[in-house]
Structures are given as structure tokens and as C-alpha cells.
mmCIF file of C-alpha atoms in Angstrom:
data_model
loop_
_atom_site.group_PDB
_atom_site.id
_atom_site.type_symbol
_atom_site.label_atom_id
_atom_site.label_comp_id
_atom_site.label_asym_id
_atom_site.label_seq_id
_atom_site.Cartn_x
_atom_site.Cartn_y
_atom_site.Cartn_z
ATOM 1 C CA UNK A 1 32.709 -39.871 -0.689
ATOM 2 C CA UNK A 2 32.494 -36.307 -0.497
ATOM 3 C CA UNK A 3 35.551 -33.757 1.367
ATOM 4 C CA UNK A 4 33.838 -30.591 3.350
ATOM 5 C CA UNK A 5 36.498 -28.652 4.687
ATOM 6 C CA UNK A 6 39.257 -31.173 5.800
ATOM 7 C CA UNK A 7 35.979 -33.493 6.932
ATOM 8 C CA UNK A 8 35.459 -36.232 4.776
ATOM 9 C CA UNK A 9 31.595 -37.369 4.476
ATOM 10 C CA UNK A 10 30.383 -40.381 2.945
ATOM 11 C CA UNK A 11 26.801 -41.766 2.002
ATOM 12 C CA UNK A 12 26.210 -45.044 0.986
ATOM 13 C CA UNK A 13 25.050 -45.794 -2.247
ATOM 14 C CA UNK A 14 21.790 -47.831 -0.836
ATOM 15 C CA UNK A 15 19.326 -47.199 2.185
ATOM 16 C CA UNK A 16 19.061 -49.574 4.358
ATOM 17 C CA UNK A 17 15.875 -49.749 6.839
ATOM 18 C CA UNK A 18 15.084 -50.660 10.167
ATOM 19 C CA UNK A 19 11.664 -51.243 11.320
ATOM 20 C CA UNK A 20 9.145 -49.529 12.887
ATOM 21 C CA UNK A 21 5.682 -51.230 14.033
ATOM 22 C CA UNK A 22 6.563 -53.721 11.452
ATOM 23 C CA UNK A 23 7.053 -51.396 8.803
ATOM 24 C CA UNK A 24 10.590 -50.324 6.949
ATOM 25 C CA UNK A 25 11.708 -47.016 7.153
ATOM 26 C CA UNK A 26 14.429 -46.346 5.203
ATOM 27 C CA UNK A 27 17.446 -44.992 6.636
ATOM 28 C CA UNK A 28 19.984 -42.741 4.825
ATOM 29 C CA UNK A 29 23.361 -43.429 6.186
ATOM 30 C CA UNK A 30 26.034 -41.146 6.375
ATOM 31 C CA UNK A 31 29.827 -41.843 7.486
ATOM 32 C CA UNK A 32 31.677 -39.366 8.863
ATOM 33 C CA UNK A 33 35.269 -39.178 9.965
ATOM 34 C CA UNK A 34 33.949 -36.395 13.217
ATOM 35 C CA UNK A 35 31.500 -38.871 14.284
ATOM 36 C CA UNK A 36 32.631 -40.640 17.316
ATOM 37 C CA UNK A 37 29.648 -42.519 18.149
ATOM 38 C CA UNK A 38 26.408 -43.093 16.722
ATOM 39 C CA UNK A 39 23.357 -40.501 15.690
ATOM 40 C CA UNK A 40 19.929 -40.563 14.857
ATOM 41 C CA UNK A 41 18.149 -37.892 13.702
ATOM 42 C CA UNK A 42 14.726 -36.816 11.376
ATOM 43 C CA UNK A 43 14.932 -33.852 9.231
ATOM 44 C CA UNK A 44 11.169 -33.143 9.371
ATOM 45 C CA UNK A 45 11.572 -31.259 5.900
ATOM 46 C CA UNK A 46 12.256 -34.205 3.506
ATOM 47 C CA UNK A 47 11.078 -36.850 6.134
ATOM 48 C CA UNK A 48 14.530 -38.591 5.956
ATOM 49 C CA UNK A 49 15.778 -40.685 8.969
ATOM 50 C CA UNK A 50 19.236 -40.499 8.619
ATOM 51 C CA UNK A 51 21.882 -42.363 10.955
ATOM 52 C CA UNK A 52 25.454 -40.995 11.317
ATOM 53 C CA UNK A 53 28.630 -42.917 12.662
ATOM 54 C CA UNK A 54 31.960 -43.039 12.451
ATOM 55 C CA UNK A 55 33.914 -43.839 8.877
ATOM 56 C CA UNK A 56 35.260 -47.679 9.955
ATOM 57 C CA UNK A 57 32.522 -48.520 11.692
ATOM 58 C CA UNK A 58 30.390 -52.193 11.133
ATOM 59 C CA UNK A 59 26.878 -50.810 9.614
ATOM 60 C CA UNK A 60 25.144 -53.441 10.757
ATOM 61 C CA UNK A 61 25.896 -53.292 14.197
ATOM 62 C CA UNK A 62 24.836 -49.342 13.791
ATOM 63 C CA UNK A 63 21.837 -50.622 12.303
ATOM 64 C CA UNK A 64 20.878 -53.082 15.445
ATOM 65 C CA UNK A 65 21.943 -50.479 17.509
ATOM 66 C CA UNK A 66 19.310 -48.175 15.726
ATOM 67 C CA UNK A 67 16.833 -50.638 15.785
ATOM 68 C CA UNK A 68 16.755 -50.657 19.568
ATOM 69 C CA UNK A 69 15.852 -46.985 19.408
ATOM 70 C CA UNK A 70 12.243 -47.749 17.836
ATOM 71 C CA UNK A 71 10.468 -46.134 20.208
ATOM 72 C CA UNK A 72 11.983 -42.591 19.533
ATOM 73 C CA UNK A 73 12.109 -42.966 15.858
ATOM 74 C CA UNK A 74 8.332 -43.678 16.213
ATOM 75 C CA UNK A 75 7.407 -40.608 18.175
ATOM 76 C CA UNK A 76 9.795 -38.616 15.639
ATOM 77 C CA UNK A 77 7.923 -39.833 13.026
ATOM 78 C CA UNK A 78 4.471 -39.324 14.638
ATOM 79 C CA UNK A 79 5.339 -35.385 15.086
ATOM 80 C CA UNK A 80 6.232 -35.434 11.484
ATOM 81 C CA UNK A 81 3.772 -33.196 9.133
ATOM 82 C CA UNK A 82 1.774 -35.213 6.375
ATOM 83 C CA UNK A 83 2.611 -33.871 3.210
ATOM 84 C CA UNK A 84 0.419 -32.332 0.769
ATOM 85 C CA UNK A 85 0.509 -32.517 -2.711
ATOM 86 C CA UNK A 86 -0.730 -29.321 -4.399
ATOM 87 C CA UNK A 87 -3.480 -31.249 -6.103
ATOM 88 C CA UNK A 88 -7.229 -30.476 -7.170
ATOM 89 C CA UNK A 89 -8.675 -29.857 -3.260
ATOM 90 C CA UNK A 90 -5.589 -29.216 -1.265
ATOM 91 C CA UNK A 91 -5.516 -27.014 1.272
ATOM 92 C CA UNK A 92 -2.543 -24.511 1.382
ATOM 93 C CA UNK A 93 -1.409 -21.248 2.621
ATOM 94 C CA UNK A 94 -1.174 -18.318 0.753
ATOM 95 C CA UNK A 95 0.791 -15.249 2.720
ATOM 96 C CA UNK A 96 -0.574 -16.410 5.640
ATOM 97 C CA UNK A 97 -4.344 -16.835 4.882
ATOM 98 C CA UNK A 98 -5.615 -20.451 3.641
ATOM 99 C CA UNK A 99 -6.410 -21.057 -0.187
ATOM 100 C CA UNK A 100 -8.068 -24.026 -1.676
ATOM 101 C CA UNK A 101 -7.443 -25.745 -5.140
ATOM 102 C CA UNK A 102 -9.864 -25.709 -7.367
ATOM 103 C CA UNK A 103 -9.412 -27.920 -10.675
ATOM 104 C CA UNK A 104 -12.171 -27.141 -13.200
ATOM 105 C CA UNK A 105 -12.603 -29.531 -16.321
ATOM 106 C CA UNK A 106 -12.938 -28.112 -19.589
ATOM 107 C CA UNK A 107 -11.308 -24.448 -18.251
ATOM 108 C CA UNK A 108 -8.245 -22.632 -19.256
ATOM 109 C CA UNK A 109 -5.039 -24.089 -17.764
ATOM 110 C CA UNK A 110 -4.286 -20.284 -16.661
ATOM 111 C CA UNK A 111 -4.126 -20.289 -13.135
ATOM 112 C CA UNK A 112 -6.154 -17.364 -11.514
ATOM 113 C CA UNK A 113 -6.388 -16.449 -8.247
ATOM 114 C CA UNK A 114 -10.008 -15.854 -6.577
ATOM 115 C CA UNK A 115 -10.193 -14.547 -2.586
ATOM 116 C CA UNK A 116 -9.586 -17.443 -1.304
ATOM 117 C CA UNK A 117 -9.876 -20.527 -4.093
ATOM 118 C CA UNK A 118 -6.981 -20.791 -6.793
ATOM 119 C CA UNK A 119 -8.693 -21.692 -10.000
ATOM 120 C CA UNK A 120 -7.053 -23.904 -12.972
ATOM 121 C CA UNK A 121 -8.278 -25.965 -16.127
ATOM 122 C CA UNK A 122 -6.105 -28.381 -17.649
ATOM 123 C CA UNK A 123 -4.736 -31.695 -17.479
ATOM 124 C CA UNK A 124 -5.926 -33.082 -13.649
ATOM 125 C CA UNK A 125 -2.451 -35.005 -13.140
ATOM 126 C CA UNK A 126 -0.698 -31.942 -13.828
ATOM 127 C CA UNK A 127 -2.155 -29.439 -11.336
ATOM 128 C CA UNK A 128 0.389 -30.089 -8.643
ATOM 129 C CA UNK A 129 3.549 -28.974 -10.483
ATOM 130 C CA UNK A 130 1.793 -26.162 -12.150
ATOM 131 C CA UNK A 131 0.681 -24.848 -9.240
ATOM 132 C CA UNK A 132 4.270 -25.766 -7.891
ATOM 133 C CA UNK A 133 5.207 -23.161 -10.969
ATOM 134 C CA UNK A 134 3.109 -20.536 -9.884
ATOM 135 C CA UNK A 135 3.808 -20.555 -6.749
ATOM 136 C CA UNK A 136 7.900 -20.003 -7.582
ATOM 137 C CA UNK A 137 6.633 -17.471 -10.033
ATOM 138 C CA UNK A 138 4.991 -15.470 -7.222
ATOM 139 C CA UNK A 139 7.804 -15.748 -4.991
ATOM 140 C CA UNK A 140 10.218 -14.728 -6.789
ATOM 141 C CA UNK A 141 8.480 -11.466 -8.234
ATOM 142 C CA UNK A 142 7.250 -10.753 -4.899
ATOM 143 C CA UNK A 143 10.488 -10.974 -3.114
ATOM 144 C CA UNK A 144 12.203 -9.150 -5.965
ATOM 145 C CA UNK A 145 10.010 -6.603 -5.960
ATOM 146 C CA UNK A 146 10.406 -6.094 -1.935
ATOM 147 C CA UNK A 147 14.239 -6.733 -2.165
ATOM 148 C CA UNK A 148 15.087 -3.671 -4.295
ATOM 149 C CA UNK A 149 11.841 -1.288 -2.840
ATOM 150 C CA UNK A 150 13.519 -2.042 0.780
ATOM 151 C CA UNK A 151 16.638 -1.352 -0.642
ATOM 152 C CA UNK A 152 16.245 1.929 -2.158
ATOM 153 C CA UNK A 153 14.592 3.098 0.675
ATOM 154 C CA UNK A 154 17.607 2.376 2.947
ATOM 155 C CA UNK A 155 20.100 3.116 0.576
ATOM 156 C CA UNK A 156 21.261 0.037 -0.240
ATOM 157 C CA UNK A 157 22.101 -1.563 -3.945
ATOM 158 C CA UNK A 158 20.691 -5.394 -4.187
ATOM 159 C CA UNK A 159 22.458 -6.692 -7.490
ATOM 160 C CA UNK A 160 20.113 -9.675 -7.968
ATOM 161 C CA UNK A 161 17.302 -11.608 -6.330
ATOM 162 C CA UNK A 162 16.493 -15.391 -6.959
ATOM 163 C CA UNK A 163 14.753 -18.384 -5.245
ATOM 164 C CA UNK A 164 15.117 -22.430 -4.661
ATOM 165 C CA UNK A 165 14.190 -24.493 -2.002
ATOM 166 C CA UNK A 166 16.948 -24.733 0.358
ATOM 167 C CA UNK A 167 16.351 -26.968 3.356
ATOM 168 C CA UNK A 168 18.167 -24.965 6.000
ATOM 169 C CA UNK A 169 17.850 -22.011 6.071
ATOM 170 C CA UNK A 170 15.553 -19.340 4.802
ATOM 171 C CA UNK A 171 17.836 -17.308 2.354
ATOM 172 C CA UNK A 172 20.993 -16.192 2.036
ATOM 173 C CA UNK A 173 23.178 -13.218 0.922
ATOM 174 C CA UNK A 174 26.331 -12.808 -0.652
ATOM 175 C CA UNK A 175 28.966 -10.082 -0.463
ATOM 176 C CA UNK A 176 28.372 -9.295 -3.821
ATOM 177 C CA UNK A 177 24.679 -8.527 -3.395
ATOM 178 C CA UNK A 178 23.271 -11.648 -4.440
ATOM 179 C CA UNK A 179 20.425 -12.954 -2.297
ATOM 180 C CA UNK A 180 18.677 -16.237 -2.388
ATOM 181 C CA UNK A 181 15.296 -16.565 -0.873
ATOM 182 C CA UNK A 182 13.491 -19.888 -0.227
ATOM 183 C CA UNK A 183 10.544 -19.646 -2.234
ATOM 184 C CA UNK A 184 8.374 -21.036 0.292
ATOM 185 C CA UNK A 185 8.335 -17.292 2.254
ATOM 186 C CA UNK A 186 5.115 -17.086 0.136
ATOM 187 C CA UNK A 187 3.331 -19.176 2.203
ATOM 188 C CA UNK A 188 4.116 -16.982 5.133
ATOM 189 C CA UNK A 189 2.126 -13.721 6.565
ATOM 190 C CA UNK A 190 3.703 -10.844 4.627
ATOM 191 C CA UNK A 191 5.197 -9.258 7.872
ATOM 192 C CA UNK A 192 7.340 -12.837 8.337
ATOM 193 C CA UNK A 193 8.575 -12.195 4.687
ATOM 194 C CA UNK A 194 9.403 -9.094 4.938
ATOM 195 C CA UNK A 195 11.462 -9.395 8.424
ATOM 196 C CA UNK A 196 13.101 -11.626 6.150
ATOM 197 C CA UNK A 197 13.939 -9.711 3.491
ATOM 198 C CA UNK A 198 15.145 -7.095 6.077
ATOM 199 C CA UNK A 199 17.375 -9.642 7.587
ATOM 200 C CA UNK A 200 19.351 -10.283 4.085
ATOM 201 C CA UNK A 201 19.532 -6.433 3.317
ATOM 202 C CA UNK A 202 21.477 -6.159 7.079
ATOM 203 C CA UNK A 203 23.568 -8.326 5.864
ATOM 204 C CA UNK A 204 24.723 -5.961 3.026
ATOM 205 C CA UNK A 205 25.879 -3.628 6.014
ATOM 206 C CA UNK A 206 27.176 -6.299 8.140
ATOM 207 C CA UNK A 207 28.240 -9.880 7.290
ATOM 208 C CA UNK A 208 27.631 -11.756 10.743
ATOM 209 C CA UNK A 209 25.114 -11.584 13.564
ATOM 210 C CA UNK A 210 26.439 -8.977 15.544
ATOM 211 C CA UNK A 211 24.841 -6.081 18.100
ATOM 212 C CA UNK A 212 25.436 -3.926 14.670
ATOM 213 C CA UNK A 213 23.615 -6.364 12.417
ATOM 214 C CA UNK A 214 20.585 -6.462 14.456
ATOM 215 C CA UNK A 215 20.798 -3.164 14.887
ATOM 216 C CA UNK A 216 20.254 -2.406 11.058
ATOM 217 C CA UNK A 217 18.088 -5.090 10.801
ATOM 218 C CA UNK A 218 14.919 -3.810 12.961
ATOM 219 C CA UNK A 219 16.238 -0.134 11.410
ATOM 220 C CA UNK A 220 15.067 -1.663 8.313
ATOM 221 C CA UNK A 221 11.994 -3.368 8.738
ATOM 222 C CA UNK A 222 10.858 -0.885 10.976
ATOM 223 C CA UNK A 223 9.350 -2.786 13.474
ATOM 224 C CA UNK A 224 10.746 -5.728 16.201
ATOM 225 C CA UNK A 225 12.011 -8.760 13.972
ATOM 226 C CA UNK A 226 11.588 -10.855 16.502
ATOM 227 C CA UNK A 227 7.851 -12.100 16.168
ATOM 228 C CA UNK A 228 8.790 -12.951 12.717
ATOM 229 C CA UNK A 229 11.674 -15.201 14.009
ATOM 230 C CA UNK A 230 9.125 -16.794 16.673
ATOM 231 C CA UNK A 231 6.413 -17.759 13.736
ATOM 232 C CA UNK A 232 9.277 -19.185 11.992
ATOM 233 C CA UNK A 233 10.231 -21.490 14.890
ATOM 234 C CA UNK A 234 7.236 -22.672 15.287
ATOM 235 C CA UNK A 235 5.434 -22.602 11.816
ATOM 236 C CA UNK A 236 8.426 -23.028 9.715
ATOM 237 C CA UNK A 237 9.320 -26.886 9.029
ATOM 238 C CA UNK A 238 4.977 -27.521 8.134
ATOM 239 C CA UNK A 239 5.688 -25.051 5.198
ATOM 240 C CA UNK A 240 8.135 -28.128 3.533
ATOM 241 C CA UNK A 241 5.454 -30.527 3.865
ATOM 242 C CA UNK A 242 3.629 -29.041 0.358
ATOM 243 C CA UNK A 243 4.471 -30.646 -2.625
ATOM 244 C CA UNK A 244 4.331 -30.750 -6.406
#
């Protein structure tokens, strides 16, 4: 049982699973003393069907009464994007433009990057979280490198620049100058990442969402954010469906 805020949140120690077609899907269950009634809901990016209710309430009965809702679980699920393991042949994209893995046997486990084919050697079951590696790797020195450039040129000090994977959200900033990028901006077109990184350096001028903020914010990429925004709508969940 976890406390957030004066909200106290619990998740039960198993998964149960309704079915679907026939088929269990597990269910993460979360309690919830704000709950009043019962919630289902999909988070496309870790493909988790979670079901929230109250903190006294009988789990089975919120199970049956999740069960009856089959037929919206099932065209959650069906919306949901397959995911991709960054293995020898996968298909992934690389700011913006579509790269394919190649795995060559007998080569040099140095990962090099050709047009449009990233090239590897090694062990075959370990391509995934090498590439995984890379990938991080590129983030992070690209969006460092962008961070302070975008900086200097508005007059702004960045203090430090790392990357993880958050789930919610596509970076953060701190008062202190500490941003947080998710390092999956990589797979976007450059101009997405950048609005993005223009986005966190507003938020060294002003910590909220105001006229002001946005203000700064197009003053600092240069150009409308707000096609970057729109590709994130509507591109930006598929980019958690690649794996290592």
C-alpha cells in the first residue's frame, strides 16, 4: 500500500484475469481510497489492463463486473500496437525515417549505422538489448547535445541532461535545470524532438503552461510547436511498442 499525497493507493500482490474470447488477460488491480465506483482502462504503452475501485470493495464482484465489459476490453485490445522486439529483421524508426536490423554472423558486435540498415555481429539472442543500448546511447548524446546548443543560443544555462523511459510524459524539467528526456524522442522526426527540447528550455523561464510559457516556447524553437504536439498525439503511444 502506497500514500500519494493524502491518497492512499494499493495494488495487489497477484493479477487476476478475466477472459477475453476464451483467453486470460491479466488484470492489474489497483485500490484506491478516490475511487467511488469501478474503472477500466488500457495503457496502450505497457499493454496493461488495469481495473480501479474503491479500497473496501469485494474484488470479485469487480472482477464479474469487469467481465461483463468483454466487448470493450476486446476492441481496446484490438487497437493496441504489436510490439516489436529490436531483433535481427525488425523494422524500426530512426528520427523519423524507417531502419532495418541487420544481424550478420561472424561480424564485429560494433553496431554501425548504414542509410537505412543498422548493421551488428555478435551473439543473435543478444541483438535486441544491444541495440536497446545504442539506441539510449544516441538519445542521450543527441538530446544533450541539442539541450545546451538551444540553450546557449537563448541564453539559458541547462545544468544536466539525462534519459529513461517514462510512460507519461515525454520529459521533464526541474527548477534546478535538470531535464529528463524519454529516450524514445529518437525515434521521432528531428523537428518533433526538437519542439521538445524547446518545450523543457521554456520551462526554465516559466514553470507552468501559461500565455508566457508558450510564448517562449515557439520563441525558441523558432517555428509553430504545434505540429510537433499533433505527431505526438497521434504517433506517440506506437513508439512504446519497441522492445529490447
Amino acid at each position: 500500500m502506497r500514500a500519494i499525497g493524502k491518497i492512499t493507493l494499493s495494488i495487489e500482490n497477484f493479477d487476476p484475469e478475466i477472459l477475453i474470447d476464451g483467453v486470460a488477460v491479466p488484470v492489474r488491480v489497483r485500490r484506491s481510497a478516490r475511487a467511488k465506483a469501478y474503472r477500466l482502462s488500457l495503457d496502450h504503452a505497457r499493454g496493461e489492463l488495469r481495473l480501479s475501485l474503491p479500497t473496501r470493495a469485494n474484488l470479485q464482484r469487480a472482477l464479474g463486473w469487469a467481465q461483463e465489459h468483454e466487448g470493450w476490453v476486446r476492441s481496446q485490445l484490438a487497437r493496441q500496437p504489436a510490439r516489436v522486439m529490436l531483433g535481427d529483421g525488425a523494422v524500426f524508426p530512426l528520427e523519423g525515417r524507417e531502419v532495418r536490423i541487420g544481424w550478420i554472423e561472424g561480424a564485429s558486435r560494433t553496431i554501425r549505422l548504414e542509410e537505412d540498415r543498422l548493421l551488428l555481429g555478435g551473439a543473435v539472442e543478444s541483438v535486441a538489448p544491444r541495440v536497446l543500448r545504442w539506441l539510449r546511447m544516441r538519445a542521450k548524446a543527441v538530446l544533450e547535445t541539442e539541450s545546451h546548443a538551444m540553450a546557449r543560443d537563448n541564453g539559458l544555462t541547462v545544468a544536466s541532461v539525462g534519459i529513461g523511459d517514462p510512460r507519461s510524459r515525454w520529459a521533464s524539467c526541474a527548477s534546478s535545470g535538470v531535464i529528463r528526456y524519454s529516450w524514445r524522442l529518437i525515434l521521432c522526426p528531428p523537428e518533433v524532438r526538437r519542439a521538445t527540447v524547446a518545450h523543457e528550455l521554456a520551462h526554465l523561464l516559466h514553470m507552468d503552461h501559461s500565455p508566457a510559457f508558450h510564448a517562449a516556447h515557439k520563441r525558441i524553437l523558432g517555428a509553430d510547436p504545434r505540429p510537433a504536439r499533433a505527431w505526438l498525439r497521434a504517433h506517440g503511444t506506437a513508439l512504446h511498442r519497441f522492445a529490447g
